[in-house]
PDB file of C-alpha atoms in Angstrom:
ATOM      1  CA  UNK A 659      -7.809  -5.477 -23.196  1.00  0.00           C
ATOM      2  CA  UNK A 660      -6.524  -3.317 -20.297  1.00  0.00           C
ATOM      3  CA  UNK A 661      -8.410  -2.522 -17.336  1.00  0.00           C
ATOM      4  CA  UNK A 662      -8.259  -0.240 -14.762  1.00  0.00           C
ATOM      5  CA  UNK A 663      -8.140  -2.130 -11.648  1.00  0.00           C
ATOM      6  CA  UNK A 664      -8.443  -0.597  -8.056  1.00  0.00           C
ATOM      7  CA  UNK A 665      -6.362  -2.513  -5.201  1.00  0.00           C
ATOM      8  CA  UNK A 666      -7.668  -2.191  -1.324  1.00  0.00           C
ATOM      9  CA  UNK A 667      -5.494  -3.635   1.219  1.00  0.00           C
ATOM     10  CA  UNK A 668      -3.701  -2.821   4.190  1.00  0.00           C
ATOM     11  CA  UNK A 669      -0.789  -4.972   3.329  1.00  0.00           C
ATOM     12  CA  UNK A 670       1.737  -3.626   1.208  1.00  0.00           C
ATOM     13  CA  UNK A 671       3.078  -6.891   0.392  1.00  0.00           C
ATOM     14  CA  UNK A 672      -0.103  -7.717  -0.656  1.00  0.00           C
ATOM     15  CA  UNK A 673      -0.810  -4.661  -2.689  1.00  0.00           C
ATOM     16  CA  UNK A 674       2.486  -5.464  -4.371  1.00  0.00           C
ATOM     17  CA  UNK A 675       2.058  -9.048  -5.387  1.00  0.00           C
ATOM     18  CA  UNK A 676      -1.343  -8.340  -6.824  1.00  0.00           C
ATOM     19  CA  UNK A 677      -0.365  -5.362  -8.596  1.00  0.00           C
ATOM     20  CA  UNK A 678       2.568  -7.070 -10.179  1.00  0.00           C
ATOM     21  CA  UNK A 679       0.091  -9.617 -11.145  1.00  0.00           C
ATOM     22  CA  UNK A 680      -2.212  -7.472 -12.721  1.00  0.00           C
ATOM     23  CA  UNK A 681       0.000  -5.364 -14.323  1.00  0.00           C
ATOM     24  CA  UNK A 682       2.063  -8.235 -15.777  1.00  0.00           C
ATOM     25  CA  UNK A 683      -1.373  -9.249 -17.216  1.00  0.00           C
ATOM     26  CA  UNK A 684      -1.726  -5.816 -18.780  1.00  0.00           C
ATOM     27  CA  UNK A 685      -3.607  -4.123 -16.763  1.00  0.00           C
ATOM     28  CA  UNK A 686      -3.496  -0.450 -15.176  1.00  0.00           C
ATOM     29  CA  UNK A 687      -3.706  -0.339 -11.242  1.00  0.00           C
ATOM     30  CA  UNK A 688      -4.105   2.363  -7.980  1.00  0.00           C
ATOM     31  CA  UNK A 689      -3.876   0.629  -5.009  1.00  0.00           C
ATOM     32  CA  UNK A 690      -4.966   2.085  -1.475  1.00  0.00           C
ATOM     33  CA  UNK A 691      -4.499   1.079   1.899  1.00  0.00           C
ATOM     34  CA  UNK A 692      -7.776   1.081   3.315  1.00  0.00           C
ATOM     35  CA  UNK A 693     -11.135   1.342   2.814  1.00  0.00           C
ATOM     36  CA  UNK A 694     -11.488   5.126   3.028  1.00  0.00           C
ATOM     37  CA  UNK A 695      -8.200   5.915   1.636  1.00  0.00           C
ATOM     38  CA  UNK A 696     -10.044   3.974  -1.213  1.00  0.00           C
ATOM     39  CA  UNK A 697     -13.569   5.679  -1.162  1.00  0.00           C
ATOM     40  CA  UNK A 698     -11.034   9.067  -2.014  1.00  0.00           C
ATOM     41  CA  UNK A 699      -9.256   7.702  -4.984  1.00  0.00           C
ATOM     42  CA  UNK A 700     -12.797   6.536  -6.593  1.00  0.00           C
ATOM     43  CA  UNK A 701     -13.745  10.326  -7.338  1.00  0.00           C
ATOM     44  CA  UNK A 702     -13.316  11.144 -10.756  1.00  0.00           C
ATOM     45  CA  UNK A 703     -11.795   7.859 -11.902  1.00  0.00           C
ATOM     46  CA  UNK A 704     -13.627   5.143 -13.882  1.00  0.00           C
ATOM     47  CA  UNK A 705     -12.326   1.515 -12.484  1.00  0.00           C
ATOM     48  CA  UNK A 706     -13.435  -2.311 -14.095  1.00  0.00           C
ATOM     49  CA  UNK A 707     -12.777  -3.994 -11.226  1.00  0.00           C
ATOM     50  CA  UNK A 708     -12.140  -3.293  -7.634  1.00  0.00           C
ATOM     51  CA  UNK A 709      -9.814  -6.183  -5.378  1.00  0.00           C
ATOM     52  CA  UNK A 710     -10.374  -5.269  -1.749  1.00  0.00           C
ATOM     53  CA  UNK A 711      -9.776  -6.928   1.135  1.00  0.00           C
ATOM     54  CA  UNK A 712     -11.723  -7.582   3.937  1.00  0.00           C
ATOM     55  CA  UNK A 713     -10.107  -6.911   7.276  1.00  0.00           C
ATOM     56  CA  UNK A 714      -8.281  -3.380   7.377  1.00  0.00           C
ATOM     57  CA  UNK A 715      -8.153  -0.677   9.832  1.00  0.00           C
ATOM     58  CA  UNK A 716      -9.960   2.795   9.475  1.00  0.00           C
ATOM     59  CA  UNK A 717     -12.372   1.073   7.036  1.00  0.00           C
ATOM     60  CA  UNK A 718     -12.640  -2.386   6.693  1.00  0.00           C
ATOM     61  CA  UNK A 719     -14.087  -4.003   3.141  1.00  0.00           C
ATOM     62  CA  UNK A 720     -17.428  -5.024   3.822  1.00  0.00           C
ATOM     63  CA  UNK A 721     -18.212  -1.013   4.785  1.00  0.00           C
ATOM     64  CA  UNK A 722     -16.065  -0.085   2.203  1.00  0.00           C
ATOM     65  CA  UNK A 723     -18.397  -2.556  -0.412  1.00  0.00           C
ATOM     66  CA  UNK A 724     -21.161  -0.657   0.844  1.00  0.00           C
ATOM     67  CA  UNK A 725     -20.196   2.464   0.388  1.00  0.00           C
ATOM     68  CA  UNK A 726     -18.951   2.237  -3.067  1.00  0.00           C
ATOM     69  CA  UNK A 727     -22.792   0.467  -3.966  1.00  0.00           C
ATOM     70  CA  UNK A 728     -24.544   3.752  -2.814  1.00  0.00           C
ATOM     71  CA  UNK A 729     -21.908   6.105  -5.640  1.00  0.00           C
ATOM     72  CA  UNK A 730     -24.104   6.419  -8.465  1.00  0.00           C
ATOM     73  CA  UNK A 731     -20.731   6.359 -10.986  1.00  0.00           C
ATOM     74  CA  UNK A 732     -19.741   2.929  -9.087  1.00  0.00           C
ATOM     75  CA  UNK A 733     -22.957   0.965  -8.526  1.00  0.00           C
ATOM     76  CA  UNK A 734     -22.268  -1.316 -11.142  1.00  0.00           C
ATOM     77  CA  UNK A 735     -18.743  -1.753 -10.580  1.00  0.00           C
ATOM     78  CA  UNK A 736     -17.857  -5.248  -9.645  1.00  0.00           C
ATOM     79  CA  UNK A 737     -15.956  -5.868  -6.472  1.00  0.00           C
ATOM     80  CA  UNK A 738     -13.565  -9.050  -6.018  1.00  0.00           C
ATOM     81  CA  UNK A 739     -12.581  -9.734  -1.745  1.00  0.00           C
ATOM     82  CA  UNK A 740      -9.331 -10.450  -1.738  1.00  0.00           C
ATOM     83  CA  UNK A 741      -9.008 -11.748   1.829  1.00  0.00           C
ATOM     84  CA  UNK A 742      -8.198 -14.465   4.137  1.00  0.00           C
ATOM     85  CA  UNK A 743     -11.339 -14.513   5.619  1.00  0.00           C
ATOM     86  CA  UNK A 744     -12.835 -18.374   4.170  1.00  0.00           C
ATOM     87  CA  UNK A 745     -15.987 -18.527   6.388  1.00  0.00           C
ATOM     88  CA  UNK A 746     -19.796 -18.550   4.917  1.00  0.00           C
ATOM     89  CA  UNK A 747     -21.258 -15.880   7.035  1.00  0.00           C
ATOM     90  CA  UNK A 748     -18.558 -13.536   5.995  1.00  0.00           C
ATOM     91  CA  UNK A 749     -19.150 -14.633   2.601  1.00  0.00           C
ATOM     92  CA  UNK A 750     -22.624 -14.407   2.702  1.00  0.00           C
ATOM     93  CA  UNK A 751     -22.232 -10.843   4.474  1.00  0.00           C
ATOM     94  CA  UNK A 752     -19.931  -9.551   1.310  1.00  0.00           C
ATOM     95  CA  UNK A 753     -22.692 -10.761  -1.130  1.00  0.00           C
ATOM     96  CA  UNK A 754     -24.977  -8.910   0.791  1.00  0.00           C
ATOM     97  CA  UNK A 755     -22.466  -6.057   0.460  1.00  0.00           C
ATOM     98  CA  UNK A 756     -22.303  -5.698  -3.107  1.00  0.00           C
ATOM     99  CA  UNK A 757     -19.027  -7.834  -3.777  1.00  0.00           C
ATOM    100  CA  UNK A 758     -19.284 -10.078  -7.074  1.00  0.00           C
ATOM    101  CA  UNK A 759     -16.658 -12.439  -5.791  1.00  0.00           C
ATOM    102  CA  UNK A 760     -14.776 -14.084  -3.034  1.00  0.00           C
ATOM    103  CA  UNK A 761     -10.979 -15.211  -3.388  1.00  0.00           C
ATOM    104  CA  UNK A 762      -9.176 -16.282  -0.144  1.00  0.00           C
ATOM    105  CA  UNK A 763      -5.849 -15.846   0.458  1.00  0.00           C
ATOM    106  CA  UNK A 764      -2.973 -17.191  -0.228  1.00  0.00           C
ATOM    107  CA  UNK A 765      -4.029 -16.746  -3.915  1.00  0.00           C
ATOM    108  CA  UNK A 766      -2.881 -17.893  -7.328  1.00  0.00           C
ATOM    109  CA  UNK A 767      -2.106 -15.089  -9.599  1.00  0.00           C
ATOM    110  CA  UNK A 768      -3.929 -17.799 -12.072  1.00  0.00           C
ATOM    111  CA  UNK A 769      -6.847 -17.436 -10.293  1.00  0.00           C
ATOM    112  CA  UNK A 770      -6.530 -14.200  -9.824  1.00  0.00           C
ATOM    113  CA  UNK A 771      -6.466 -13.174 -13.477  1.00  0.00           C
ATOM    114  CA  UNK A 772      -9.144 -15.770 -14.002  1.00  0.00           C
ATOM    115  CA  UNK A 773     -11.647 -13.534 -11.639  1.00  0.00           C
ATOM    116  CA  UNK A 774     -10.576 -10.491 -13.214  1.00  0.00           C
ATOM    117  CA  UNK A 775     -11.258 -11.625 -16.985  1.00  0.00           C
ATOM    118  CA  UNK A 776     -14.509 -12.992 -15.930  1.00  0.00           C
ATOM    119  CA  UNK A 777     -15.553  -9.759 -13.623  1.00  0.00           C
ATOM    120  CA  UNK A 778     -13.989  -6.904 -15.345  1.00  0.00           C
TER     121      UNK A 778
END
């Protein structure tokens, strides 16, 4: 079943690999480039899953996490880090964020998916 599947990263290579992923998989995606640029494309849209990344200027994930967990229409959405950030405090601090899941970069688009089916 498609989802609608929000992608947060400063990276446009990034973006691009995982929304070629996800879309290869089926699945509809908006991508943004930080974590406020994000916080604007959540109004009036209904997403399964966000993918955000952790480090990012303007707004990085962990703020952006937070924000999305105080939205009323986005409390329950789950959120997936996408980052290269692999230490437990940063971890721990994203679970204490809001995010549902952690998958450090470089990624398999296997895995990937695998999150996704399981979160969304």
């Amino acid at each position: 079943m498609s989802k609608n599947i929000l992608v947060v990263d400063d990276s446009a290579s990034i973006r691009q690999v995982v929304s070629m992923a996800l879309k290869d998989a089926g699945h509809q995606v908006v991508t943004a480039e930080h974590g406020a640029d994000a916080l604007g494309k959540l109004d009036g849209q209904r997403f399964h899953l966000i993918v955000s990344d952790v480090n990012m200027p303007v707004m990085d994930g962990i703020a952006f996490v937070k924000e999305v967990k105080k939205r009323a229409d986005h409390k329950f959405t789950p959120i997936l880090m996408l980052t290269t950030e692999s230490e437990e405090g940063k971890k721990m601090e994203g679970k204490a964020a809001g995010a549902k899941a952690w998958l450090v970069k470089p990624f398999k688009p296997e895995l990937l998916l695998a999150a996704v089916s399981k979160l969304a």
